[in-house]
Coordinates of C-alpha atoms in Angstrom, one line a residue:
Chain A
M1 CA 48.3 -11.9 -10.5
G2 CA 45.7 -12.8 -13.1
W3 CA 45.7 -16.1 -14.9
F4 CA 45.6 -14.5 -18.3
N5 CA 48.0 -12.1 -20.0
R6 CA 46.7 -9.2 -21.8
L7 CA 47.0 -9.4 -25.6
K8 CA 47.4 -5.7 -25.9
D9 CA 48.8 -3.4 -23.2
G10 CA 46.3 -1.2 -21.5
I11 CA 42.6 -0.6 -22.2
T12 CA 42.3 0.6 -25.8
T13 CA 38.6 1.3 -25.8
K14 CA 37.2 3.9 -23.4
T15 CA 35.2 2.3 -20.6
K16 CA 32.4 4.7 -21.6
S17 CA 32.0 3.0 -24.9
K18 CA 31.8 -0.5 -23.4
R19 CA 29.0 0.1 -20.9
E20 CA 26.4 -2.3 -22.1
A21 CA 28.9 -4.8 -23.5
P22 CA 28.9 -8.0 -21.5
D23 CA 31.5 -8.4 -18.8
G24 CA 34.2 -11.0 -18.6
L25 CA 36.1 -12.9 -21.3
W26 CA 33.3 -15.2 -22.4
H27 CA 29.8 -14.5 -23.4
K28 CA 27.0 -16.9 -23.7
C29 CA 24.5 -16.1 -26.5
K30 CA 21.0 -15.2 -25.3
G31 CA 19.6 -15.9 -28.8
K32 CA 16.6 -18.3 -28.8
G33 CA 17.8 -21.9 -29.1
C34 CA 21.5 -20.8 -29.5
G35 CA 23.2 -20.5 -26.1
K36 CA 26.6 -21.0 -27.7
T37 CA 29.6 -19.5 -26.0
N38 CA 31.9 -17.0 -27.7
T39 CA 34.9 -15.0 -26.6
L40 CA 34.1 -11.4 -26.0
K41 CA 36.6 -10.5 -28.7
E42 CA 34.8 -12.6 -31.3
L43 CA 31.5 -10.9 -30.2
E44 CA 33.0 -7.4 -30.3
E45 CA 34.5 -8.0 -33.8
N46 CA 31.2 -9.1 -35.0
Y47 CA 29.3 -5.9 -33.9
Y48 CA 28.2 -7.6 -30.7
K49 CA 26.3 -10.2 -32.7
C50 CA 26.6 -13.9 -32.1
P51 CA 28.9 -15.4 -34.7
H52 CA 26.7 -18.5 -34.7
C53 CA 23.1 -17.3 -34.8
D54 CA 23.5 -13.6 -35.6
Y55 CA 21.6 -12.7 -32.4
H56 CA 22.0 -8.9 -31.8
T57 CA 23.3 -8.6 -28.2
R58 CA 22.0 -5.4 -26.5
I59 CA 24.5 -2.6 -26.6
G60 CA 24.6 0.9 -25.2
S61 CA 24.4 4.4 -26.6
Y62 CA 28.2 4.9 -26.8
D63 CA 28.6 1.6 -28.6
Y64 CA 26.3 2.9 -31.3
F65 CA 28.0 6.3 -31.4
D66 CA 31.4 4.5 -31.9
L67 CA 29.9 2.3 -34.5
L68 CA 28.2 5.0 -36.5
F69 CA 30.1 8.2 -36.4
D70 CA 33.2 8.9 -38.5
G71 CA 35.7 9.1 -35.8
K72 CA 35.0 11.9 -33.3
Y73 CA 31.6 13.0 -32.1
E74 CA 30.5 15.6 -29.5
I75 CA 28.4 14.5 -26.5
M76 CA 25.8 17.0 -25.7
F77 CA 23.6 17.9 -22.7
D78 CA 25.1 15.5 -20.3
N79 CA 24.6 18.0 -17.5
I80 CA 20.9 17.4 -17.4
Q81 CA 19.9 15.1 -14.6
S82 CA 16.8 13.5 -13.1
K83 CA 15.1 15.0 -10.1
D84 CA 12.7 13.3 -7.7
I85 CA 9.9 15.9 -7.8
L86 CA 7.2 13.6 -6.5
G87 CA 9.1 12.2 -3.6
F88 CA 8.4 8.8 -5.1
E89 CA 8.8 5.7 -2.9
D90 CA 7.8 2.1 -3.5
L91 CA 10.0 -0.6 -2.1
K92 CA 12.9 1.7 -2.8
T93 CA 13.0 5.5 -3.1
Y94 CA 13.4 7.0 -6.6
E95 CA 16.5 8.7 -5.4
D96 CA 18.1 5.4 -4.4
R97 CA 17.1 3.9 -7.7
L98 CA 18.8 6.8 -9.5
K99 CA 21.9 6.5 -7.3
S100 CA 22.3 2.8 -8.0
A101 CA 21.7 3.4 -11.8
Y102 CA 24.5 6.1 -11.8
A103 CA 26.8 3.7 -10.0
K104 CA 25.9 0.7 -12.2
T105 CA 26.1 2.5 -15.6
D106 CA 28.3 5.5 -15.1
L107 CA 25.7 7.3 -17.3
P108 CA 23.8 10.5 -16.5
D109 CA 20.4 9.1 -17.6
A110 CA 18.7 6.7 -20.0
I111 CA 19.6 8.7 -23.1
S112 CA 22.7 10.2 -24.6
V113 CA 22.9 12.8 -27.4
A114 CA 25.8 13.2 -29.8
S115 CA 26.5 15.3 -32.8
G116 CA 29.0 14.2 -35.5
K117 CA 29.2 13.0 -39.1
I118 CA 28.3 9.7 -40.8
N119 CA 30.0 9.2 -44.2
K120 CA 30.9 12.9 -44.0
K121 CA 27.3 14.1 -43.5
P122 CA 26.3 15.8 -40.3
I123 CA 23.7 14.2 -38.0
V124 CA 22.4 14.6 -34.4
I125 CA 21.7 11.2 -32.7
A126 CA 20.0 10.5 -29.4
A127 CA 20.5 7.0 -28.2
M128 CA 18.9 5.2 -25.3
D129 CA 20.5 2.9 -22.7
F130 CA 18.4 0.0 -21.4
T131 CA 20.8 -0.5 -18.4
F132 CA 19.6 2.8 -16.9
I133 CA 16.3 2.0 -15.1
G134 CA 15.1 -0.1 -18.1
G135 CA 15.7 2.8 -20.5
S136 CA 12.7 4.5 -19.0
M137 CA 11.6 7.8 -20.4
G138 CA 11.4 10.5 -17.7
S139 CA 11.8 14.3 -17.9
V140 CA 15.5 14.1 -18.7
V141 CA 14.9 11.9 -21.7
G142 CA 12.2 14.3 -23.0
E143 CA 14.4 17.4 -22.4
K144 CA 17.5 15.9 -24.0
I145 CA 15.5 14.9 -27.1
S146 CA 14.0 18.3 -27.2
R147 CA 17.4 20.0 -27.0
A148 CA 18.8 17.5 -29.6
I149 CA 16.1 18.5 -32.0
D150 CA 17.0 22.2 -31.4
A151 CA 20.6 21.3 -32.2
A152 CA 19.6 19.6 -35.4
I153 CA 17.4 22.5 -36.5
K154 CA 20.3 24.9 -35.7
I155 CA 22.8 23.0 -38.0
K156 CA 20.0 22.0 -40.4
S157 CA 20.9 18.4 -40.1
P158 CA 18.8 15.2 -40.0
F159 CA 17.9 13.8 -36.6
M160 CA 17.9 10.2 -35.4
I161 CA 16.7 8.5 -32.2
I162 CA 17.9 5.0 -31.3
S163 CA 15.2 3.7 -29.1
K164 CA 15.7 1.0 -26.4
S165 CA 13.2 1.3 -23.6
G166 CA 10.6 -0.4 -21.4
G167 CA 8.5 2.8 -21.7
A168 CA 7.7 5.7 -19.4
R169 CA 9.4 6.1 -16.1
M170 CA 6.7 5.3 -13.5
M171 CA 8.6 7.2 -10.8
E172 CA 7.9 10.4 -12.5
S173 CA 4.2 9.7 -13.0
A174 CA 2.4 12.3 -15.1
F175 CA 5.7 14.1 -15.8
S176 CA 6.9 11.1 -17.7
L177 CA 3.6 10.7 -19.5
M178 CA 3.8 14.3 -20.7
Q179 CA 7.2 13.6 -22.2
M180 CA 5.3 11.7 -24.9
A181 CA 3.5 14.9 -25.7
K182 CA 6.6 17.0 -25.4
T183 CA 8.8 14.9 -27.8
S184 CA 6.0 14.5 -30.3
T185 CA 5.3 18.3 -30.3
K186 CA 9.0 18.9 -30.8
L187 CA 9.2 16.4 -33.7
A188 CA 6.3 18.2 -35.3
Q189 CA 8.5 21.3 -35.1
L190 CA 11.4 19.5 -36.8
S191 CA 9.0 18.2 -39.4
R192 CA 7.7 21.7 -40.1
K193 CA 11.4 22.8 -40.7
K194 CA 11.5 20.0 -43.3
L195 CA 14.4 18.1 -41.7
P196 CA 14.2 14.3 -41.8
Y197 CA 13.8 12.2 -38.7
F198 CA 15.0 8.6 -38.7
S199 CA 13.7 6.4 -35.9
F200 CA 15.7 3.3 -35.2
M201 CA 14.2 0.7 -32.9
T202 CA 16.3 -1.8 -31.0
D203 CA 15.5 -4.5 -28.5
P204 CA 13.3 -3.7 -26.6
T205 CA 11.1 -0.7 -27.6
T206 CA 7.8 -0.7 -25.8
G207 CA 5.2 1.5 -24.1
G208 CA 5.2 5.2 -24.1
V209 CA 8.4 5.4 -26.2
T210 CA 6.8 3.4 -29.0
A211 CA 3.6 5.4 -28.7
S212 CA 5.5 8.6 -29.3
Y213 CA 8.8 9.3 -30.9
A214 CA 9.7 5.7 -31.9
M215 CA 6.7 5.5 -34.3
L216 CA 7.0 9.0 -35.7
G217 CA 10.0 8.6 -38.0
D218 CA 9.9 9.7 -41.6
I219 CA 11.8 6.4 -41.8
N220 CA 11.1 3.8 -39.2
F221 CA 13.6 0.9 -39.1
A222 CA 14.8 -1.7 -36.6
E223 CA 17.4 -4.3 -35.7
P224 CA 16.4 -7.9 -36.5
K225 CA 14.2 -9.7 -34.0
A226 CA 13.8 -6.8 -31.6
L227 CA 10.8 -6.7 -29.4
I228 CA 8.7 -3.7 -30.4
G229 CA 5.2 -3.0 -29.2
F230 CA 2.8 -0.8 -27.2
A231 CA 1.7 -3.1 -24.4
G232 CA 4.2 -5.6 -23.0
P233 CA 3.6 -9.3 -24.0
R234 CA 2.9 -10.3 -20.4
V235 CA 0.2 -7.7 -20.1
I236 CA -1.5 -8.8 -23.3
K237 CA -1.3 -12.4 -22.3
E238 CA -2.9 -11.6 -19.0
T239 CA -5.6 -9.6 -20.7
I240 CA -6.7 -12.0 -23.4
K241 CA -5.8 -15.1 -21.4
R242 CA -4.3 -17.1 -24.3
D243 CA -0.9 -17.6 -25.7
L244 CA 0.7 -15.1 -28.1
P245 CA 1.5 -16.2 -31.6
E246 CA 5.1 -17.0 -32.6
G247 CA 7.0 -14.0 -33.6
F248 CA 4.4 -11.6 -32.2
Q249 CA 5.8 -8.0 -31.6
T250 CA 9.1 -8.7 -33.3
S251 CA 10.7 -6.4 -35.9
E252 CA 9.7 -8.8 -38.6
F253 CA 6.1 -8.8 -37.3
L254 CA 6.1 -4.9 -37.5
L255 CA 7.6 -4.9 -41.0
D256 CA 4.9 -7.3 -42.1
H257 CA 2.1 -5.2 -40.6
G258 CA 3.4 -2.0 -42.3
F259 CA 5.0 -0.1 -39.4
L260 CA 8.6 -0.4 -40.4
D261 CA 10.4 0.6 -43.6
F262 CA 13.0 -2.0 -43.3
I263 CA 15.1 -4.1 -40.9
V264 CA 18.8 -3.6 -40.8
N265 CA 21.6 -5.9 -39.6
R266 CA 24.0 -4.1 -37.3
A267 CA 26.9 -4.8 -39.6
D268 CA 25.2 -2.8 -42.3
L269 CA 23.8 0.0 -40.1
K270 CA 26.4 2.6 -40.7
D271 CA 26.2 2.2 -44.5
K272 CA 22.4 2.2 -44.4
I273 CA 22.2 5.4 -42.5
G274 CA 24.9 6.9 -44.7
D275 CA 22.7 6.0 -47.7
L276 CA 19.7 7.7 -46.1
L277 CA 21.7 10.8 -45.3
D278 CA 22.8 10.9 -48.9
L279 CA 19.4 10.2 -50.4
F280 CA 17.8 12.9 -48.2
S281 CA 20.2 15.6 -49.5
S282 CA 20.4 17.1 -52.9
S283 CA 23.6 16.3 -54.8
N284 CA 23.4 19.6 -56.8
K285 CA 24.1 21.9 -53.9
Chain B
M1 CA -27.7 4.7 -6.6
V2 CA -24.4 3.1 -5.7
F3 CA -22.5 4.3 -2.6
L4 CA -18.8 3.9 -2.3
E5 CA -17.3 2.9 1.0
F6 CA -16.6 6.4 2.2
E7 CA -20.0 7.6 0.8
K8 CA -21.9 5.2 3.1
P9 CA -22.8 7.8 5.7
L10 CA -24.8 9.5 3.0
E11 CA -26.8 6.4 2.0
K12 CA -29.3 6.7 4.9
L13 CA -29.9 10.4 4.3
Y14 CA -30.5 9.8 0.6
D15 CA -33.0 7.0 1.5
Q16 CA -34.9 9.3 3.8
L17 CA -35.0 12.0 1.2
E18 CA -36.4 9.6 -1.4
K19 CA -39.1 8.4 1.1
L20 CA -40.1 11.9 2.0
R21 CA -40.4 12.8 -1.7
Q22 CA -42.6 9.8 -2.2
V23 CA -44.8 10.8 0.7
G24 CA -45.0 14.3 -0.7
E25 CA -46.1 13.0 -4.1
E26 CA -48.6 10.4 -2.9
S27 CA -50.3 12.5 -0.2
D28 CA -51.3 16.1 0.6
I29 CA -48.8 16.4 3.5
D30 CA -46.4 19.2 3.0
V31 CA -42.9 17.8 3.3
T32 CA -41.0 20.9 1.9
D33 CA -39.5 21.8 5.3
K34 CA -38.5 18.3 6.1
I35 CA -36.9 17.8 2.7
K36 CA -35.0 21.0 3.3
V37 CA -33.7 19.6 6.6
I38 CA -32.5 16.4 5.0
E39 CA -30.9 18.2 2.1
D40 CA -29.0 20.4 4.4
K41 CA -27.8 17.4 6.3
I42 CA -26.7 15.8 3.1
K43 CA -24.9 19.0 2.1
A44 CA -23.1 19.3 5.5
R45 CA -22.1 15.6 5.5
S46 CA -20.9 15.7 1.9
K47 CA -18.8 18.8 2.6
E48 CA -17.2 16.9 5.4
I49 CA -16.5 13.8 3.4
F50 CA -15.4 15.5 0.1
S51 CA -13.1 18.1 1.6
N52 CA -10.6 15.5 2.6
L53 CA -10.4 12.8 0.0
N54 CA -7.2 10.9 -0.7
G55 CA -5.8 9.7 -4.0
W56 CA -7.4 6.3 -4.0
Q57 CA -10.8 7.7 -3.0
K58 CA -10.6 10.1 -6.0
V59 CA -9.7 7.1 -8.2
Q60 CA -12.8 5.4 -6.9
L61 CA -15.0 8.5 -7.6
S62 CA -13.6 8.8 -11.1
R63 CA -14.9 5.2 -11.7
H64 CA -18.2 5.7 -9.9
P65 CA -20.8 3.7 -11.9
N66 CA -23.3 6.6 -11.7
R67 CA -20.8 9.1 -13.2
P68 CA -21.8 10.8 -16.4
Y69 CA -20.0 9.6 -19.5
T70 CA -19.1 11.4 -22.7
L71 CA -22.3 10.8 -24.7
H72 CA -24.3 12.0 -21.8
Y73 CA -22.5 15.3 -21.9
L74 CA -22.6 15.6 -25.6
T75 CA -26.3 14.9 -26.0
N76 CA -27.2 17.2 -23.1
M77 CA -24.8 20.1 -23.7
C78 CA -25.7 20.5 -27.4
K79 CA -29.2 21.2 -28.7
K80 CA -28.4 19.0 -31.6
F81 CA -25.6 16.5 -31.7
V82 CA -24.9 14.1 -34.5
E83 CA -22.6 11.2 -33.8
L84 CA -20.1 10.3 -36.5
H85 CA -18.7 6.8 -36.9
G86 CA -15.7 5.0 -38.3
D87 CA -12.1 5.7 -39.1
R88 CA -12.7 5.1 -42.9
N89 CA -10.0 2.4 -42.9
Y90 CA -10.9 -0.5 -40.7
S91 CA -13.9 -0.2 -38.5
D92 CA -15.8 1.9 -35.9
D93 CA -14.3 1.7 -32.5
K94 CA -16.9 1.7 -29.7
A95 CA -14.7 3.0 -26.9
I96 CA -14.0 6.3 -28.6
V97 CA -17.0 8.3 -29.8
G98 CA -17.2 11.5 -31.7
G99 CA -19.4 13.9 -33.6
I100 CA -20.5 17.4 -34.3
G101 CA -22.7 19.6 -32.2
K102 CA -23.3 23.2 -31.4
I103 CA -22.8 25.2 -28.2
N104 CA -24.1 28.7 -28.3
G105 CA -24.7 28.5 -32.1
D106 CA -21.1 27.6 -32.9
P107 CA -20.2 24.2 -34.3
I108 CA -17.7 22.1 -32.3
V109 CA -16.2 18.7 -33.1
F110 CA -16.4 16.5 -30.0
I111 CA -14.3 13.4 -29.3
G112 CA -14.4 11.3 -26.1
H113 CA -13.8 7.9 -24.6
Q114 CA -17.1 6.2 -23.9
K115 CA -17.9 3.7 -21.1
G116 CA -21.0 1.6 -20.8
I117 CA -23.8 2.2 -18.3
N118 CA -24.5 -1.5 -17.6
T119 CA -22.7 -4.8 -17.9
K120 CA -23.8 -5.4 -21.5
M121 CA -22.9 -1.9 -22.6
R122 CA -19.6 -2.0 -20.7
Q123 CA -18.6 -4.9 -22.8
Y124 CA -19.9 -3.3 -26.0
R125 CA -17.7 -0.2 -25.1
N126 CA -14.7 -2.4 -24.3
F127 CA -14.7 -0.7 -20.8
G128 CA -13.5 2.5 -22.5
M129 CA -10.4 0.9 -23.8
A130 CA -9.9 2.0 -27.4
N131 CA -8.3 0.1 -30.2
P132 CA -6.1 1.9 -32.9
E133 CA -9.2 2.6 -35.0
G134 CA -10.6 4.7 -32.2
Y135 CA -7.6 7.0 -32.2
R136 CA -7.7 7.1 -36.0
K137 CA -11.4 8.0 -36.0
A138 CA -10.5 10.8 -33.5
L139 CA -7.8 12.0 -35.9
R140 CA -10.2 11.9 -38.9
L141 CA -12.7 14.1 -37.0
M142 CA -10.0 16.5 -35.9
K143 CA -8.8 16.9 -39.5
M144 CA -12.4 17.6 -40.5
A145 CA -12.7 20.2 -37.8
E146 CA -9.5 21.8 -39.0
R147 CA -10.8 22.0 -42.6
F148 CA -13.8 23.9 -41.4
G149 CA -12.1 25.9 -38.7
Y150 CA -14.2 24.4 -35.9
P151 CA -12.7 23.9 -32.4
V152 CA -12.1 20.4 -31.0
V153 CA -13.2 19.3 -27.6
C154 CA -11.9 16.0 -26.2
L155 CA -13.4 14.3 -23.1
I156 CA -11.0 11.8 -21.6
D157 CA -12.2 8.8 -19.6
T158 CA -10.2 5.6 -20.0
P159 CA -8.4 2.9 -18.0
G160 CA -5.9 2.8 -20.9
A161 CA -5.6 1.9 -24.5
Y162 CA -6.6 -1.8 -25.2
P163 CA -3.7 -4.2 -24.8
G164 CA -4.7 -6.9 -27.3
I165 CA -3.2 -8.9 -30.2
E166 CA -5.2 -7.1 -32.9
A167 CA -4.5 -3.8 -31.3
E168 CA -0.8 -4.4 -31.7
E169 CA -1.2 -5.8 -35.2
R170 CA -3.0 -2.6 -36.3
G171 CA -0.5 -0.4 -34.6
Q172 CA -1.8 0.9 -31.3
A173 CA 1.5 2.7 -30.6
E174 CA 1.5 4.3 -34.1
A175 CA -2.1 5.5 -33.7
I176 CA -1.4 7.2 -30.4
A177 CA 1.9 8.7 -31.6
R178 CA 0.3 10.0 -34.8
N179 CA -2.4 11.7 -32.8
L180 CA 0.1 13.5 -30.6
F181 CA 2.1 14.6 -33.7
E182 CA -1.0 15.9 -35.5
M183 CA -2.7 17.5 -32.5
A184 CA 0.6 19.4 -31.8
Q185 CA 0.1 21.2 -35.1
L186 CA -3.7 21.2 -35.6
K187 CA -4.7 24.7 -36.8
V188 CA -7.8 25.0 -34.6
P189 CA -8.2 25.3 -30.9
I190 CA -8.2 22.0 -28.9
L191 CA -9.7 21.7 -25.4
C192 CA -9.2 18.6 -23.3
Y193 CA -11.1 17.6 -20.2
V194 CA -10.4 14.6 -18.0
I195 CA -13.9 13.7 -17.0
G196 CA -13.1 10.4 -15.3
E197 CA -10.0 8.2 -15.6
G198 CA -6.9 9.5 -17.3
A199 CA -4.7 6.5 -17.7
S200 CA -1.5 6.7 -19.6
G201 CA -1.0 6.9 -23.4
G202 CA -4.6 5.8 -23.9
A203 CA -5.7 9.1 -22.4
L204 CA -3.0 11.2 -23.9
G205 CA -3.9 9.9 -27.4
I206 CA -6.8 12.4 -27.4
G207 CA -5.3 14.6 -24.7
L208 CA -2.9 17.1 -26.3
G209 CA -4.4 20.5 -26.6
D210 CA -4.2 24.3 -26.0
K211 CA -5.8 23.9 -22.7
V212 CA -6.1 20.8 -20.5
F213 CA -8.5 20.6 -17.6
M214 CA -9.5 18.0 -15.1
L215 CA -12.8 17.6 -13.3
E216 CA -12.4 17.7 -9.6
N217 CA -12.7 14.0 -8.8
T218 CA -10.6 12.5 -11.6
W219 CA -7.1 11.3 -12.0
Y220 CA -4.3 11.4 -14.6
S221 CA -1.2 9.3 -14.5
V222 CA 1.3 7.3 -16.5
I223 CA -0.2 4.1 -15.1
S224 CA -3.2 3.0 -13.1
P225 CA -2.6 2.5 -9.4
E226 CA -3.4 -1.2 -9.8
S227 CA -0.8 -1.8 -12.5
C228 CA 1.8 0.4 -10.7
S229 CA 1.3 -1.8 -7.6
S230 CA 1.7 -5.0 -9.5
I231 CA 4.9 -3.8 -11.2
L232 CA 6.7 -2.1 -8.3
W233 CA 5.3 -4.0 -5.3
R234 CA 4.8 -7.2 -7.3
S235 CA 1.3 -7.5 -5.9
W236 CA -2.1 -6.0 -6.4
D237 CA -2.5 -5.1 -2.7
H238 CA -0.7 -1.8 -2.8
K239 CA -3.0 0.1 -5.0
E240 CA -3.9 2.7 -2.3
E241 CA -0.2 3.4 -1.7
A242 CA 0.4 3.6 -5.4
A243 CA -2.4 6.1 -5.8
E244 CA -0.7 8.3 -3.2
V245 CA 2.8 8.1 -4.6
L246 CA 1.7 8.6 -8.2
K247 CA 0.3 12.1 -7.2
L248 CA -2.4 11.7 -9.7
T249 CA -5.2 13.9 -8.4
A250 CA -6.4 17.1 -10.1
D251 CA -4.8 19.2 -7.3
N252 CA -1.5 17.5 -7.8
M253 CA -1.6 18.0 -11.5
L254 CA -2.4 21.6 -11.2
E255 CA 0.3 22.1 -8.6
F256 CA 2.8 20.6 -11.1
G257 CA 1.7 22.8 -13.9
L258 CA 0.7 19.9 -16.0
I259 CA -2.9 21.0 -16.4
D260 CA -4.4 24.5 -16.8
D261 CA -7.2 24.3 -14.2
I262 CA -9.7 22.2 -12.3
V263 CA -13.4 22.2 -13.1
K264 CA -15.4 22.0 -9.9
E265 CA -18.0 19.3 -9.6
P266 CA -21.3 19.6 -7.8
L267 CA -21.0 18.9 -4.1
G268 CA -20.9 15.1 -3.6
G269 CA -19.4 14.5 -7.0
A270 CA -20.6 14.6 -10.7
H271 CA -22.6 11.5 -10.1
V272 CA -25.1 13.1 -7.7
D273 CA -26.2 15.9 -10.0
H274 CA -25.7 15.1 -13.7
A275 CA -27.7 18.2 -14.9
K276 CA -25.7 20.6 -12.8
M277 CA -22.4 18.9 -14.0
V278 CA -23.4 19.2 -17.6
K279 CA -24.3 22.9 -17.1
I280 CA -20.9 23.6 -15.5
L281 CA -18.9 21.9 -18.2
K282 CA -21.0 23.6 -21.0
S283 CA -20.3 27.1 -19.7
H284 CA -16.7 26.2 -19.1
I285 CA -16.3 25.1 -22.7
K286 CA -18.1 28.2 -24.0
K287 CA -15.8 30.5 -22.1
Q288 CA -12.6 28.7 -23.1
I289 CA -13.5 28.7 -26.8
E290 CA -14.3 32.4 -26.7
E291 CA -10.8 33.0 -25.3
L292 CA -9.0 30.7 -27.7
S293 CA -10.8 31.9 -30.8
T294 CA -8.9 35.2 -30.7
L295 CA -5.6 33.4 -31.5
S296 CA -4.4 32.7 -35.1
P297 CA -3.5 29.1 -36.1
D298 CA 0.2 30.0 -36.0
E299 CA -0.2 31.4 -32.5
L300 CA -2.1 28.3 -31.3
I301 CA 0.7 26.0 -32.6
E302 CA 3.4 28.2 -31.2
H303 CA 1.8 28.3 -27.8
R304 CA 1.3 24.5 -27.8
L305 CA 4.9 24.0 -28.5
E306 CA 5.9 26.3 -25.7
K307 CA 3.4 24.8 -23.3
Y308 CA 4.6 21.2 -23.8
G309 CA 8.3 22.2 -24.1
K310 CA 8.2 23.4 -20.5
M311 CA 6.8 20.2 -19.1
G312 CA 9.4 18.2 -17.1
A313 CA 11.3 18.4 -13.9
F314 CA 15.1 18.0 -14.0
T315 CA 18.3 19.7 -12.7
V316 CA 20.9 21.2 -14.9
K317 CA 24.4 20.8 -13.4
K318 CA 26.6 23.8 -13.9
T319 CA 29.7 21.9 -15.1
S320 CA 29.3 19.2 -17.7
S321 CA 30.3 15.8 -16.4

């Protein structure tokens, strides 16, 4: 018998939609200088943001889908899975890494694609999961984005990617590198069809993901205080051998330097995207 | 000349050859036959060494200090070559060079990473690590080529895009991403050659094209073996293992279908015979441009989309999970 009684009977949210949500009843905020403890319920009701400091806790692809879509959405291309074509082995084999990622996350790879409506307007969204091998981009991520773009072209809807990634997946070597070329080529095709692409960056977005689809949005926007950059802060620090300035490579830094259109609080995200969808469609049709 | 660890058996032979040539020049003794003997020995030994190189040895060759760099190719392949500078926005990057030249009477816009030939120049060229303005200069030149209908040839040789504070401030990621996006739909033929190191996004930033080739002793990967070792093994000591598992050689890349072909280097590597290497690359470029010039802009873009759309290795499960 547990010490606590359930407030509501049964699990009301699907486990799938809770993947990256913190475990347990209590959650300690990871926000800089905060560290306050909240109940999970408080956190969940506040869009997984800290009620004290507004720190945006990392969440998963399904959390975003649940947050954004009007009710139901259709998950697409979940049957595409990674393959160890190189026979890659460092301290662990790539196959073992994949197996433990499947077990840990219950996800098919580091990206999920869904099609549905936001404020009654159709959109295709591809969202990344950091919990799956650091949200790394391998062949599956490239292929799913590619097919998601085809799906958007087919229904003539805007397309959005929610990035959350450490970069390319090393275990696929040049295959993962070429996904930068593949996704950019595909986005060029979308652009030639005159369909808008919204790139939404969340903590963290770095490496080959930033240097391809994340930076190519017609609109680039991000969650507050997300780490966004090309090279990781540690690599830069080791290269230049001095400390990095305060706030370096944050969303606010990128906005200031002209690489983002705006920063959006998770509480306003659905409305903001709804606005974009409305503004990028003619009312006289 | 510099001799790598596995090239050491050749050092003595090259020494002897050099001495014989001196003797020949300084006296009336006929050394032709003797030179021939040594040259044959060098050939035989080189064949032995070079027929069985591992990944790490190829990485070392790609970084050989005597290897020809971009500007050497450009100034020797073209009768006339004019270097063009600057991205028209911020500055002139020294690690990516570009310009216009002619091969066989036809104008070509060239772009390439540039490394330095000595310590001072290596610093000046930032070791071939470009900042955002390098990629933006490249794009500016590609757009010019498009306007005039000239093909673009990119020579890739970089240990990576520069990871610095200013590079991030000026949008290193955006600059590379923008190039990929624009190169995907450029209306003129693009040829890419990895002539040395092909490291990650810094290489790919000028590396998307209709045809991509690698010189025989080069590598192409998502990360350098050293960085891979440091991240996955948490130490710098596993670079040789990393070079193996990354499958980064030209042979690997061709086998995976990620490049179109391998350009053979002179026996013993590009660094032993610059003139011959230049000649090989020049005739290769000439032939490729002839083939690509038959395609319309729409066909080029369509083929590029198809080419990159196919890249990737994954399984498709029959039933959706």
